[in-house]
């Protein structure tokens, strides 16, 4: 293979640690600003954030940042200059990589291949996550939905990543945790696929129970 592409959320990033960060964020907000019971406020916050993404048209990109602003407007009148620093601190103090992600990225970066990211995250947030895990500089390219204007499984985001890497799809591997978005989306443009933490299906070339298994596959 000439290129390995990673999703961030659910592959590099342990999604459960993000949920923990959100819980801590809302709990601190409720304590500081008397917004109500933390569990109820968290439910409203998450519902509004989820609605923000569900209401997008097709694969059109929607910023997570705008979703956070919408969610905050629903739970109380807290100025951005007060909630944003708390959100940043609790998020980046709480997030964790999935087991084996960092060491596998480091090992692959020493091989003669292109290491890239294909993710639906906001660009700045995605880069900050990779920097927090000290792997940002291990990647040769980073392609986000914000850059392309489209989310997975739209072919445009995969094609943009392949163009940036200057590699053929059949010699590239996409690692994803969502079957329809990551795996089927990549397979449609001719890429090989590795499923991590998602269901099986005809688009899956390799299944990973541990990210370190990539070293043997490659």
Short mmCIF file of C-alpha atoms in Angstrom, two decimals:
data_model
loop_
_atom_site.label_atom_id
_atom_site.label_comp_id
_atom_site.label_asym_id
_atom_site.label_seq_id
_atom_site.Cartn_x
_atom_site.Cartn_y
_atom_site.Cartn_z
CA UNK A 1 0.00 0.00 0.00
CA UNK A 2 1.10 3.54 -0.72
CA UNK A 3 -1.20 5.37 1.71
CA UNK A 4 -3.07 4.82 4.98
CA UNK A 5 -5.92 7.19 5.89
CA UNK A 6 -7.34 7.50 9.40
CA UNK A 7 -10.67 8.75 10.65
CA UNK A 8 -10.35 10.76 13.87
CA UNK A 9 -13.53 10.32 15.95
CA UNK A 10 -13.97 6.69 16.96
CA UNK A 11 -10.64 5.56 15.48
CA UNK A 12 -7.81 7.79 16.70
CA UNK A 13 -10.05 9.43 19.31
CA UNK A 14 -11.91 7.39 21.93
CA UNK A 15 -15.48 8.66 21.51
CA UNK A 16 -16.42 7.78 25.08
CA UNK A 17 -13.84 10.28 26.34
CA UNK A 18 -15.63 13.02 24.36
CA UNK A 19 -18.90 12.14 26.07
CA UNK A 20 -17.11 12.39 29.42
CA UNK A 21 -15.74 15.80 28.43
CA UNK A 22 -19.22 17.05 27.57
CA UNK A 23 -20.56 15.82 30.92
CA UNK A 24 -17.81 17.66 32.80
CA UNK A 25 -18.36 20.80 30.73
CA UNK A 26 -22.08 20.94 31.43
CA UNK A 27 -21.61 20.10 35.12
CA UNK A 28 -19.18 23.00 35.54
CA UNK A 29 -21.48 25.37 33.66
CA UNK A 30 -24.41 24.42 35.88
CA UNK A 31 -22.33 25.02 39.00
CA UNK A 32 -21.03 28.38 37.82
CA UNK A 33 -24.24 29.75 36.28
CA UNK A 34 -27.05 27.94 38.12
CA UNK A 35 -28.54 26.52 34.90
CA UNK A 36 -30.42 23.68 36.60
CA UNK A 37 -29.87 19.99 37.17
CA UNK A 38 -26.78 18.87 35.22
CA UNK A 39 -28.44 15.71 33.81
CA UNK A 40 -31.38 17.68 32.44
CA UNK A 41 -29.18 20.43 31.03
CA UNK A 42 -26.90 17.84 29.44
CA UNK A 43 -29.90 16.16 27.80
CA UNK A 44 -31.03 19.47 26.28
CA UNK A 45 -27.50 20.35 25.20
CA UNK A 46 -26.98 17.00 23.47
CA UNK A 47 -30.42 17.07 21.83
CA UNK A 48 -29.76 20.47 20.28
CA UNK A 49 -26.29 19.47 19.14
CA UNK A 50 -27.67 16.31 17.56
CA UNK A 51 -30.45 18.23 15.83
CA UNK A 52 -27.89 20.61 14.37
CA UNK A 53 -26.21 17.75 12.49
CA UNK A 54 -29.39 15.85 11.59
CA UNK A 55 -30.87 18.92 9.92
CA UNK A 56 -28.06 19.33 7.39
CA UNK A 57 -28.91 18.76 3.75
CA UNK A 58 -27.39 15.53 2.46
CA UNK A 59 -23.63 15.56 2.91
CA UNK A 60 -23.29 19.34 3.20
CA UNK A 61 -20.78 20.25 5.91
CA UNK A 62 -22.09 21.70 9.15
CA UNK A 63 -19.68 23.16 11.67
CA UNK A 64 -19.50 21.60 15.13
CA UNK A 65 -18.67 25.06 16.43
CA UNK A 66 -22.07 26.32 15.25
CA UNK A 67 -23.68 23.29 16.88
CA UNK A 68 -22.09 24.13 20.23
CA UNK A 69 -23.39 27.69 19.94
CA UNK A 70 -26.90 26.42 19.22
CA UNK A 71 -26.75 23.99 22.13
CA UNK A 72 -25.58 26.72 24.50
CA UNK A 73 -28.40 29.03 23.41
CA UNK A 74 -30.87 26.29 24.34
CA UNK A 75 -29.56 25.77 27.88
CA UNK A 76 -29.02 29.32 29.10
CA UNK A 77 -27.76 32.82 28.53
CA UNK A 78 -24.05 32.30 29.05
CA UNK A 79 -21.75 34.61 27.05
CA UNK A 80 -19.36 32.88 24.64
CA UNK A 81 -16.37 34.44 26.37
CA UNK A 82 -17.38 32.55 29.52
CA UNK A 83 -18.40 29.11 28.19
CA UNK A 84 -15.79 28.73 25.43
CA UNK A 85 -12.72 28.58 27.74
CA UNK A 86 -14.48 26.01 29.95
CA UNK A 87 -15.40 23.92 26.91
CA UNK A 88 -11.86 24.00 25.54
CA UNK A 89 -10.30 23.11 28.87
CA UNK A 90 -12.65 20.25 29.74
CA UNK A 91 -12.51 18.82 26.22
CA UNK A 92 -8.76 18.72 25.80
CA UNK A 93 -8.14 17.70 29.41
CA UNK A 94 -10.55 14.77 29.03
CA UNK A 95 -10.07 13.26 25.58
CA UNK A 96 -8.09 10.06 25.18
CA UNK A 97 -6.83 8.12 22.13
CA UNK A 98 -8.07 4.63 21.43
CA UNK A 99 -5.72 1.84 22.59
CA UNK A 100 -2.82 1.39 20.20
CA UNK A 101 -3.69 4.42 18.05
CA UNK A 102 -0.70 6.60 18.92
CA UNK A 103 1.92 3.86 18.78
CA UNK A 104 0.54 2.55 15.47
CA UNK A 105 0.57 6.02 13.91
CA UNK A 106 4.13 6.55 15.11
CA UNK A 107 5.26 3.18 13.70
CA UNK A 108 3.56 3.74 10.34
CA UNK A 109 5.03 7.23 10.02
CA UNK A 110 8.48 5.64 9.88
CA UNK A 111 7.56 3.54 6.84
CA UNK A 112 7.70 4.51 3.19
CA UNK A 113 4.05 5.40 2.77
CA UNK A 114 1.71 8.38 2.95
CA UNK A 115 -0.10 8.82 6.26
CA UNK A 116 -3.28 10.88 6.08
CA UNK A 117 -6.48 11.85 7.86
CA UNK A 118 -10.00 11.88 6.38
CA UNK A 119 -12.42 13.23 8.98
CA UNK A 120 -15.74 15.04 9.30
CA UNK A 121 -14.42 17.27 12.09
CA UNK A 122 -13.98 21.04 11.95
CA UNK A 123 -10.42 21.61 10.74
CA UNK A 124 -9.13 23.51 13.79
CA UNK A 125 -10.67 21.05 16.23
CA UNK A 126 -9.27 18.06 14.34
CA UNK A 127 -5.78 19.51 14.33
CA UNK A 128 -6.02 20.32 18.04
CA UNK A 129 -7.02 16.71 18.81
CA UNK A 130 -4.02 15.38 16.89
CA UNK A 131 -1.74 17.88 18.62
CA UNK A 132 -3.11 16.85 22.02
CA UNK A 133 -2.12 13.25 21.25
CA UNK A 134 1.26 14.45 19.88
CA UNK A 135 0.70 12.86 16.45
CA UNK A 136 -0.19 15.88 14.29
CA UNK A 137 3.26 16.08 12.70
CA UNK A 138 3.21 12.36 11.91
CA UNK A 139 0.63 12.94 9.17
CA UNK A 140 1.52 13.94 5.63
CA UNK A 141 -1.96 15.26 4.86
CA UNK A 142 -5.15 16.17 6.71
CA UNK A 143 -8.44 16.36 4.84
CA UNK A 144 -11.56 17.50 6.68
CA UNK A 145 -15.16 18.06 5.70
CA UNK A 146 -14.74 21.74 6.45
CA UNK A 147 -12.02 21.96 3.79
CA UNK A 148 -14.09 20.12 1.17
CA UNK A 149 -17.58 21.30 2.16
CA UNK A 150 -18.88 17.71 2.18
CA UNK A 151 -19.05 14.95 4.77
CA UNK A 152 -18.51 11.23 4.33
CA UNK A 153 -19.72 9.16 2.52
CA UNK A 154 -19.63 11.81 -0.24
CA UNK A 155 -16.94 10.80 -2.77
CA UNK A 156 -15.62 14.37 -2.79
CA UNK A 157 -13.86 14.12 0.56
CA UNK A 158 -12.14 10.83 -0.29
CA UNK A 159 -11.13 12.09 -3.72
CA UNK A 160 -9.72 15.29 -2.21
CA UNK A 161 -7.59 13.25 0.18
CA UNK A 162 -6.34 10.98 -2.61
CA UNK A 163 -5.48 14.00 -4.76
CA UNK A 164 -3.58 15.61 -1.88
CA UNK A 165 -1.61 12.41 -1.34
CA UNK A 166 -1.14 11.80 -5.09
CA UNK A 167 -1.90 8.08 -4.66
CA UNK A 168 -4.15 5.60 -6.44
CA UNK A 169 -7.25 4.53 -4.50
CA UNK A 170 -6.60 0.81 -4.96
CA UNK A 171 -3.24 1.22 -3.19
CA UNK A 172 -4.78 3.15 -0.29
CA UNK A 173 -6.42 1.97 2.93
CA UNK A 174 -9.16 3.80 4.86
CA UNK A 175 -9.64 2.99 8.57
CA UNK A 176 -13.10 3.86 9.86
CA UNK A 177 -15.56 3.11 12.62
CA UNK A 178 -18.79 3.81 10.70
CA UNK A 179 -19.77 1.33 8.02
CA UNK A 180 -21.84 3.53 5.72
CA UNK A 181 -19.77 6.70 6.05
CA UNK A 182 -16.19 5.47 6.31
CA UNK A 183 -16.17 1.98 4.85
CA UNK A 184 -18.77 2.08 2.08
CA UNK A 185 -17.80 5.64 1.21
CA UNK A 186 -14.15 4.70 0.73
CA UNK A 187 -14.98 1.51 -1.15
CA UNK A 188 -17.08 3.45 -3.67
CA UNK A 189 -14.02 5.39 -4.82
CA UNK A 190 -11.93 2.22 -5.05
CA UNK A 191 -10.04 2.33 -1.75
CA UNK A 192 -9.31 -0.67 0.44
CA UNK A 193 -11.02 -0.57 3.82
CA UNK A 194 -10.39 -1.54 7.43
CA UNK A 195 -13.33 -1.58 9.85
CA UNK A 196 -12.67 -0.76 13.49
CA UNK A 197 -15.57 -1.01 15.92
CA UNK A 198 -18.27 -1.14 13.25
CA UNK A 199 -20.45 -3.81 11.71
CA UNK A 200 -19.28 -6.19 9.03
CA UNK A 201 -20.37 -5.98 5.41
CA UNK A 202 -19.29 -6.54 1.81
CA UNK A 203 -17.30 -3.28 1.73
CA UNK A 204 -14.96 -4.45 4.52
CA UNK A 205 -11.56 -5.75 3.41
CA UNK A 206 -10.04 -6.06 6.89
CA UNK A 207 -11.51 -6.12 10.38
CA UNK A 208 -9.52 -4.70 13.28
CA UNK A 209 -10.08 -5.63 16.90
CA UNK A 210 -6.90 -3.75 17.81
CA UNK A 211 -5.40 -0.87 15.82
CA UNK A 212 -1.94 -2.40 16.18
CA UNK A 213 -3.07 -5.14 13.79
CA UNK A 214 -2.57 -2.57 11.02
CA UNK A 215 1.16 -3.07 11.25
CA UNK A 216 0.82 -6.67 10.12
CA UNK A 217 -1.71 -5.82 7.41
CA UNK A 218 0.51 -3.13 5.89
#
